[in-house]
C-alpha cells in the first residue's frame, strides 16, 4: 500500500520546482494529474537534446530534462485560458485534495482559478503557489529563475574558487539546486497541510518563494554572517570553519578529505605517516588549523603527491577518515554502492520502449512505495481522466478536442 493512495493532486506547474514537488508526491502514491497546454505541454518537453531513444535506437521527442521530474504522473491537456476549459478545471478541483501552480502572482485570478475562488468550491483544498519572489514584497511581480535566484540570494557569492586563485569568481551550482530545494520545501508544506486537514477539515493556502528558500538554505553560511556581521567569502573546495576539509590532488587522481574533528585529524596524520602533525600546537585543534590553514594545506598537498587517489581513499576509509574520489556521472552510476542501492531503474515507456529513472531516495519499511511509472507523454491520460473524474463520454471528449480545448 502506497503512503498517499487517496490523495489527488492537480499539477499546474512547469519546468522544475513545481514538477519536482509533485514527482515526490507521486512517488509517495498520490494521484498526480499534470495539466498541460494542448499541443505544447511543459516547457521542458522541448529542452533537448538529449532525447530518449526507442528500442531501435531512434530519437523520440522525450527530452531527458522532462523525464527527470515527471514520473508517476498522468498528463491531461486542457486549455484553461478559455472559459470552457477553466470551467472543466474547476469541476476537477471539486474532487481534488491539492492544487499546485507556478504562474506569475495573480495571473490565475482572471480565469477564476485563484485560491479564494477555488476554496469556495472546495474548502478542503490545499493550494500551493510556487513563485520566484513570493506573493508579497517589491519583487513579487518579477519572474523567478533558479540561476538569477542563486545570484540574488547570495549562493553564488559563496560558491566558486577563492579570489586570487586560478578560476576565481562566483559560480552557480551544477544543478538547479534552488528549484530542487524549493520543490522539497513545497512538498513538506503540502504534507503538513494534509496532516492539519485531518484535524481541522480545512485546506490551506501555501506561498513558497525561491528567494525565501535560497536565503533559508544558506544555513551555516547565513548564520556565520548574522553572528559575525562579516560577509563570507568564497572558499572553493575548502570549508570556512573546518580544516582540512577540501579537495586535494594526489599523485594520481583527485580526492576529497572531510576531517570533521580532532580525532579524525590524528587518524589522517597517521595514515600519511605524519603523526607528529596532530601533536603540533599549530594543528592539534581545529581552531588552530583554521588559523594556520595555508601552511597545513600546503604540507598536506606536498605529502599527497606520493599517493595514488584510490589507495589513499582505501587507507583513509579503513582509518575512519571521511573521504571520497571526485567521480564523474559515469563513475557515479557504476559505483557499487549506488548499484547496490538500485538508484537507476528502467521503466516501460509508450514511445521509447523504456526510459531510465533515478529512483526516489527515501525508503520506508513495509510496502510503502508506489509502482514506478514513466513520465507521461503529452495528453496520454486526457480521455481516461476526463471520463473518470467528470463523467465525460468519448463523444464529449471528441467535441472538446475539435474545439482545441484538450
Coordinates of C-alpha atoms in Angstrom, one line a residue:
X1 CA 0.0 0.0 0.0
X2 CA 1.4 3.4 -1.0
X3 CA 1.5 6.2 1.5
X4 CA -0.9 8.6 -0.2
X5 CA -3.3 6.4 -2.1
X6 CA -6.3 8.6 -1.7
X7 CA -4.7 12.0 -2.4
X8 CA -5.5 13.6 -5.7
X9 CA -3.2 16.4 -6.9
X10 CA -3.8 18.8 -9.8
X11 CA -0.4 19.9 -11.0
X12 CA -0.4 23.2 -12.9
X13 CA 3.4 23.6 -12.8
X14 CA 6.1 23.6 -15.4
X15 CA 9.9 23.3 -15.6
X16 CA 11.4 22.1 -12.3
X17 CA 10.5 23.4 -8.8
X18 CA 6.8 22.5 -9.0
X19 CA 7.2 19.3 -11.0
X20 CA 9.9 18.2 -8.5
X21 CA 7.4 18.6 -5.7
X22 CA 4.6 16.7 -7.5
X23 CA 7.0 14.0 -8.5
X24 CA 7.8 13.3 -4.9
X25 CA 4.1 13.2 -4.1
X26 CA 3.6 10.7 -7.0
X27 CA 6.5 8.6 -5.6
X28 CA 4.6 8.5 -2.3
X29 CA 1.5 7.2 -4.1
X30 CA -0.6 10.3 -4.7
X31 CA -2.6 10.5 -8.0
X32 CA -0.9 13.5 -9.7
X33 CA -2.7 14.9 -12.8
X34 CA -0.4 17.2 -14.8
X35 CA -2.5 19.8 -16.6
X36 CA -0.7 20.9 -19.8
X37 CA -1.4 23.2 -22.7
X38 CA -2.7 21.3 -25.7
X39 CA 0.0 20.8 -28.4
X40 CA 2.8 22.3 -26.3
X41 CA 2.9 20.9 -22.8
X42 CA 5.6 21.5 -20.2
X43 CA 8.4 23.7 -21.4
X44 CA 10.9 21.1 -20.6
X45 CA 9.5 18.6 -23.1
X46 CA 11.4 20.7 -25.6
X47 CA 14.6 21.2 -23.6
X48 CA 16.9 18.9 -25.5
X49 CA 19.0 17.3 -26.6
X50 CA 19.4 14.8 -25.2
X51 CA 16.2 12.9 -26.0
X52 CA 15.3 9.3 -25.1
X53 CA 15.8 6.7 -27.9
X54 CA 13.3 3.9 -28.8
X55 CA 14.1 0.2 -28.9
X56 CA 15.6 0.7 -32.4
X57 CA 17.9 3.5 -31.4
X58 CA 15.8 6.2 -33.0
X59 CA 15.4 9.5 -31.2
X60 CA 12.0 10.2 -29.6
X61 CA 10.5 13.6 -28.6
X62 CA 11.0 12.8 -24.9
X63 CA 13.6 15.2 -23.5
X64 CA 15.8 14.0 -20.7
X65 CA 15.1 17.1 -18.7
X66 CA 11.4 16.5 -18.8
X67 CA 11.9 12.8 -17.9
X68 CA 13.8 13.8 -14.8
X69 CA 10.9 15.4 -13.0
X70 CA 7.6 13.9 -14.1
X71 CA 7.5 10.2 -13.4
X72 CA 4.4 8.6 -12.0
X73 CA 2.0 11.4 -13.2
X74 CA -1.0 11.5 -15.5
X75 CA -0.9 14.1 -18.3
X76 CA -4.2 15.8 -19.3
X77 CA -4.2 18.5 -22.0
X78 CA -6.6 21.3 -21.1
X79 CA -6.7 25.0 -22.2
X80 CA -7.9 26.7 -19.1
X81 CA -7.2 30.1 -20.6
X82 CA -10.6 29.7 -22.3
X83 CA -13.7 29.9 -20.2
X84 CA -14.9 26.4 -21.2
X85 CA -11.5 25.0 -20.2
X86 CA -11.4 26.8 -16.9
X87 CA -14.9 25.5 -16.1
X88 CA -13.8 22.0 -16.7
X89 CA -10.8 22.5 -14.4
X90 CA -13.0 23.9 -11.6
X91 CA -15.1 20.8 -11.8
X92 CA -11.9 18.8 -11.3
X93 CA -10.9 21.0 -8.4
X94 CA -14.1 20.0 -6.6
X95 CA -12.6 16.4 -6.3
X96 CA -9.0 17.4 -5.7
X97 CA -7.1 17.5 -2.4
X98 CA -4.2 19.6 -3.6
X99 CA -3.6 22.1 -6.4
X100 CA -0.1 23.4 -7.1
X101 CA 0.8 26.1 -9.6
X102 CA 3.8 28.3 -10.5
X103 CA 2.2 31.1 -12.5
X104 CA 3.1 34.7 -12.0
X105 CA 1.5 36.3 -9.0
X106 CA -2.2 37.0 -9.6
X107 CA -2.3 35.6 -13.1
X108 CA -4.7 32.8 -12.4
X109 CA -7.3 35.1 -10.9
X110 CA -8.6 36.2 -14.3
X111 CA -9.6 32.6 -15.0
X112 CA -11.3 32.1 -11.7
X113 CA -8.6 29.7 -10.6
X114 CA -7.1 31.7 -7.6
X115 CA -7.3 30.3 -4.1
X116 CA -10.1 32.5 -2.9
X117 CA -12.4 31.3 -5.7
X118 CA -11.4 27.7 -5.6
X119 CA -11.6 27.4 -1.8
X120 CA -15.3 28.3 -2.1
X121 CA -15.8 25.3 -4.3
X122 CA -13.7 23.1 -2.2
X123 CA -12.9 24.3 1.4
X124 CA -10.7 21.2 1.9
X125 CA -8.4 22.2 -1.0
X126 CA -4.7 22.7 -0.3
X127 CA -3.5 25.3 -2.8
X128 CA 0.3 25.8 -3.2
X129 CA 1.8 28.7 -5.2
X130 CA 5.4 28.5 -6.2
X131 CA 7.0 31.7 -7.4
X132 CA 10.4 33.4 -7.7
X133 CA 9.9 36.0 -5.0
X134 CA 6.6 35.2 -3.2
X135 CA 3.1 36.8 -3.1
X136 CA 4.3 40.0 -1.4
X137 CA 7.1 42.5 -1.4
X138 CA 8.6 44.8 -4.1
X139 CA 9.8 41.9 -6.2
X140 CA 6.6 39.9 -6.2
X141 CA 5.8 40.6 -9.9
X142 CA 9.2 39.5 -11.1
X143 CA 9.7 36.2 -12.8
X144 CA 12.0 33.9 -10.9
X145 CA 14.6 31.6 -12.4
X146 CA 17.0 29.4 -10.4
X147 CA 20.2 31.0 -11.9
X148 CA 19.1 34.5 -11.0
X149 CA 17.9 33.5 -7.6
X150 CA 21.3 31.8 -6.9
X151 CA 22.8 35.3 -7.6
X152 CA 20.3 37.5 -5.8
X153 CA 20.1 35.1 -2.8
X154 CA 23.8 35.0 -2.1
X155 CA 24.6 31.4 -3.1
X156 CA 26.9 32.4 -5.9
X157 CA 28.8 34.8 -3.6
X158 CA 30.0 31.9 -1.5
X159 CA 30.4 29.4 -4.4
X160 CA 33.5 29.3 -6.6
X161 CA 37.2 29.5 -6.2
X162 CA 38.8 32.0 -3.8
X163 CA 39.8 35.4 -5.1
X164 CA 43.4 35.5 -6.3
X165 CA 43.5 31.8 -7.4
X166 CA 43.1 30.5 -11.0
X167 CA 39.4 30.3 -12.0
X168 CA 38.3 32.6 -9.2
X169 CA 34.9 34.2 -9.3
X170 CA 31.3 33.5 -8.4
X171 CA 29.8 30.2 -9.7
X172 CA 26.4 28.7 -9.9
X173 CA 25.8 25.2 -8.6
X174 CA 25.9 22.5 -11.3
X175 CA 22.2 21.6 -11.0
X176 CA 19.2 24.0 -10.3
X177 CA 19.6 23.5 -6.6
X178 CA 17.2 26.3 -5.6
X179 CA 14.4 24.8 -7.8
X180 CA 15.0 21.4 -6.3
X181 CA 15.1 22.6 -2.7
X182 CA 12.0 24.7 -3.3
X183 CA 10.2 21.6 -4.6
X184 CA 11.1 19.7 -1.5
X185 CA 10.0 22.6 0.8
X186 CA 6.7 22.8 -1.1
X187 CA 6.2 19.1 -0.7
X188 CA 6.8 19.1 3.0
X189 CA 4.5 22.1 3.4
X190 CA 1.7 20.2 1.4
X191 CA 2.2 17.1 3.6
X192 CA 2.0 19.2 6.7
X193 CA -1.2 20.9 5.4
X194 CA -2.7 17.5 4.7
X195 CA -1.9 16.3 8.2
X196 CA -3.5 19.5 9.6
X197 CA -6.6 19.0 7.4
X198 CA -7.2 15.6 9.1
X199 CA -7.7 17.6 12.4
X200 CA -9.5 20.7 11.1
X201 CA -11.2 19.5 7.9
X202 CA -10.0 22.6 6.1
X203 CA -7.4 23.3 3.5
X204 CA -4.7 25.9 3.4
X205 CA -3.0 28.4 1.1
X206 CA 0.8 27.9 0.8
X207 CA 3.1 30.6 -0.5
X208 CA 6.6 29.2 -1.4
X209 CA 9.2 31.5 -2.9
X210 CA 12.5 30.5 -4.5
X211 CA 14.3 33.5 -2.9
X212 CA 13.0 32.7 0.6
X213 CA 14.2 29.1 0.1
X214 CA 17.6 30.3 -1.1
X215 CA 18.0 32.5 1.9
X216 CA 17.0 29.8 4.3
X217 CA 19.3 27.2 2.7
X218 CA 22.3 29.4 3.3
X219 CA 22.2 27.6 6.6
X220 CA 25.5 27.9 8.5
X221 CA 26.9 30.4 6.0
X222 CA 23.9 32.7 6.6
X223 CA 24.3 32.2 10.4
X224 CA 28.0 32.9 10.2
X225 CA 27.2 36.3 8.7
X226 CA 24.3 37.1 11.2
X227 CA 26.5 36.2 14.2
X228 CA 29.7 37.9 13.0
X229 CA 28.4 40.6 10.6
X230 CA 31.3 39.6 8.4
X231 CA 30.4 38.9 4.8
X232 CA 31.5 35.4 4.0
X233 CA 33.9 34.8 1.1
X234 CA 34.2 32.0 -1.4
X235 CA 36.3 29.1 -0.3
X236 CA 36.3 27.0 -3.5
X237 CA 36.5 23.3 -2.4
X238 CA 37.6 24.3 1.1
X239 CA 35.5 24.9 4.2
X240 CA 35.2 28.2 6.1
X241 CA 35.2 26.6 9.5
X242 CA 37.0 23.2 9.3
X243 CA 40.5 22.3 8.1
X244 CA 41.4 20.0 6.3
X245 CA 38.0 19.8 4.6
X246 CA 38.6 20.2 0.9
X247 CA 39.7 18.6 -2.4
X248 CA 43.3 17.6 -2.9
X249 CA 45.4 16.4 -5.8
X250 CA 47.3 13.2 -5.2
X251 CA 50.0 11.7 -7.4
X252 CA 47.2 10.1 -9.4
X253 CA 43.6 11.5 -9.2
X254 CA 41.8 14.0 -7.0
X255 CA 40.2 13.2 -3.7
X256 CA 38.0 15.0 -1.1
X257 CA 39.1 14.8 2.5
X258 CA 36.5 15.8 5.1
X259 CA 38.1 15.8 8.5
X260 CA 35.4 16.7 10.9
X261 CA 37.1 16.6 14.3
X262 CA 40.5 16.4 16.0
X263 CA 40.3 12.6 16.4
X264 CA 39.8 12.2 12.7
X265 CA 42.7 14.6 12.1
X266 CA 45.0 12.4 14.2
X267 CA 44.0 9.4 12.2
X268 CA 44.5 11.3 9.0
X269 CA 48.1 12.2 10.1
X270 CA 48.8 8.6 11.0
X271 CA 47.7 7.4 7.5
X272 CA 50.0 10.0 5.9
X273 CA 52.9 8.9 8.1
X274 CA 53.0 12.3 9.8
X275 CA 51.7 11.6 13.3
X276 CA 53.6 14.5 14.7
X277 CA 51.3 16.9 12.9
X278 CA 48.5 16.1 15.3
X279 CA 50.7 17.0 18.2
X280 CA 51.9 20.3 16.8
X281 CA 50.1 23.1 18.6
X282 CA 49.5 24.8 15.3
X283 CA 47.4 21.9 14.1
X284 CA 46.3 19.9 17.1
X285 CA 42.9 21.6 17.4
X286 CA 40.6 22.7 14.6
X287 CA 40.6 26.5 15.5
X288 CA 44.4 26.3 15.3
X289 CA 44.2 24.5 12.0
X290 CA 41.9 27.2 10.6
X291 CA 44.3 29.9 11.7
X292 CA 47.2 28.1 10.1
X293 CA 45.2 26.8 7.1
X294 CA 47.6 27.9 4.3
X295 CA 50.7 26.2 5.9
X296 CA 48.9 23.0 6.8
X297 CA 47.2 22.6 3.4
X298 CA 50.5 23.1 1.6
X299 CA 52.1 20.5 3.7
X300 CA 49.3 18.0 3.1
X301 CA 49.4 18.8 -0.7
X302 CA 53.1 18.0 -0.9
X303 CA 52.7 14.8 1.1
X304 CA 49.8 13.5 -1.1
X305 CA 51.9 13.5 -4.2
X306 CA 53.4 10.2 -3.0
X307 CA 49.9 8.6 -3.0
X308 CA 47.5 7.3 -5.6
X309 CA 44.0 8.5 -5.1
X310 CA 42.3 5.1 -4.8
X311 CA 45.0 3.7 -2.4
X312 CA 44.7 6.8 -0.2
X313 CA 40.9 6.6 -0.1
X314 CA 41.1 2.9 0.9
X315 CA 43.6 3.7 3.7
X316 CA 41.6 6.7 5.0
X317 CA 38.4 4.8 4.9
X318 CA 40.0 2.0 6.9
X319 CA 41.1 4.6 9.5
X320 CA 37.6 6.1 9.7
X321 CA 38.5 9.4 8.0
X322 CA 35.7 10.6 5.7
X323 CA 36.9 10.9 2.1
X324 CA 35.9 10.1 -1.4
X325 CA 37.0 10.3 -5.0
X326 CA 35.6 13.0 -7.2
X327 CA 33.5 10.9 -9.6
X328 CA 32.0 11.9 -12.9
X329 CA 28.5 10.7 -13.6
X330 CA 29.6 7.6 -15.4
X331 CA 31.6 6.6 -12.3
X332 CA 28.6 7.5 -10.1
X333 CA 26.2 5.1 -11.8
X334 CA 28.9 2.4 -12.0
X335 CA 29.7 2.8 -8.3
X336 CA 29.0 -0.5 -6.4
X337 CA 27.2 1.3 -3.6
X338 CA 24.9 3.2 -6.0
X339 CA 24.2 0.0 -7.8
X340 CA 23.6 -1.9 -4.6
X341 CA 21.0 0.7 -3.7
X342 CA 19.4 0.3 -7.1
X343 CA 19.4 4.1 -7.8
X344 CA 18.9 3.5 -11.5
X345 CA 15.6 1.9 -12.6
X346 CA 14.4 1.3 -16.1
X347 CA 10.7 1.7 -16.6
X348 CA 8.4 0.9 -19.6
X349 CA 7.6 3.9 -21.8
X350 CA 4.9 4.1 -24.5
X351 CA 7.1 5.5 -27.2
X352 CA 10.7 4.9 -26.1
X353 CA 10.2 1.3 -25.0
X354 CA 11.9 2.0 -21.7
X355 CA 13.5 5.0 -20.1
X356 CA 15.9 5.2 -17.2
X357 CA 14.9 6.9 -14.0
X358 CA 16.7 7.8 -10.8
X359 CA 14.7 6.2 -8.0
X360 CA 13.3 8.1 -5.1
X361 CA 16.0 8.2 -2.4
X362 CA 13.8 7.6 0.7
X363 CA 13.0 4.1 1.7
X364 CA 10.2 3.0 4.1
X365 CA 9.6 -0.2 5.9
X366 CA 6.9 -2.3 4.5
X367 CA 5.2 -2.0 1.1
X368 CA 5.0 1.8 1.0
X369 CA 6.2 2.9 -2.4
X370 CA 4.0 3.4 -5.4
X371 CA 4.8 1.5 -8.6
X372 CA 7.3 3.4 -10.7
X373 CA 5.7 4.7 -13.9
X374 CA 7.4 6.5 -16.7
X375 CA 6.8 10.2 -17.2
X376 CA 3.6 10.5 -19.3
X377 CA 3.6 11.6 -23.0
X378 CA 1.7 14.8 -23.7
X379 CA -2.0 14.2 -23.1
X380 CA -1.6 10.5 -22.5
X381 CA -4.3 10.3 -19.9
X382 CA -6.7 13.0 -21.1
X383 CA -9.6 10.8 -22.1
X384 CA -9.3 8.5 -19.1
X385 CA -9.1 11.3 -16.5
X386 CA -12.0 13.3 -18.0
X387 CA -14.1 10.2 -18.2
X388 CA -13.4 9.1 -14.6
X389 CA -13.4 12.5 -12.9
X390 CA -16.1 14.3 -14.9
X391 CA -18.1 11.5 -16.4
X392 CA -17.5 12.7 -20.0
X393 CA -18.3 10.3 -22.8
X394 CA -15.9 9.7 -25.8
X395 CA -18.2 11.8 -27.8
X396 CA -17.9 14.7 -25.3
X397 CA -14.2 14.5 -25.3
X398 CA -14.0 14.4 -29.1
X399 CA -16.1 17.6 -29.2
X400 CA -13.7 19.2 -26.8
X401 CA -10.8 18.1 -28.9
X402 CA -12.4 19.6 -32.0
X403 CA -12.7 22.9 -30.2
X404 CA -9.0 22.8 -29.3
X405 CA -9.8 22.7 -25.5
X406 CA -8.0 19.4 -24.9

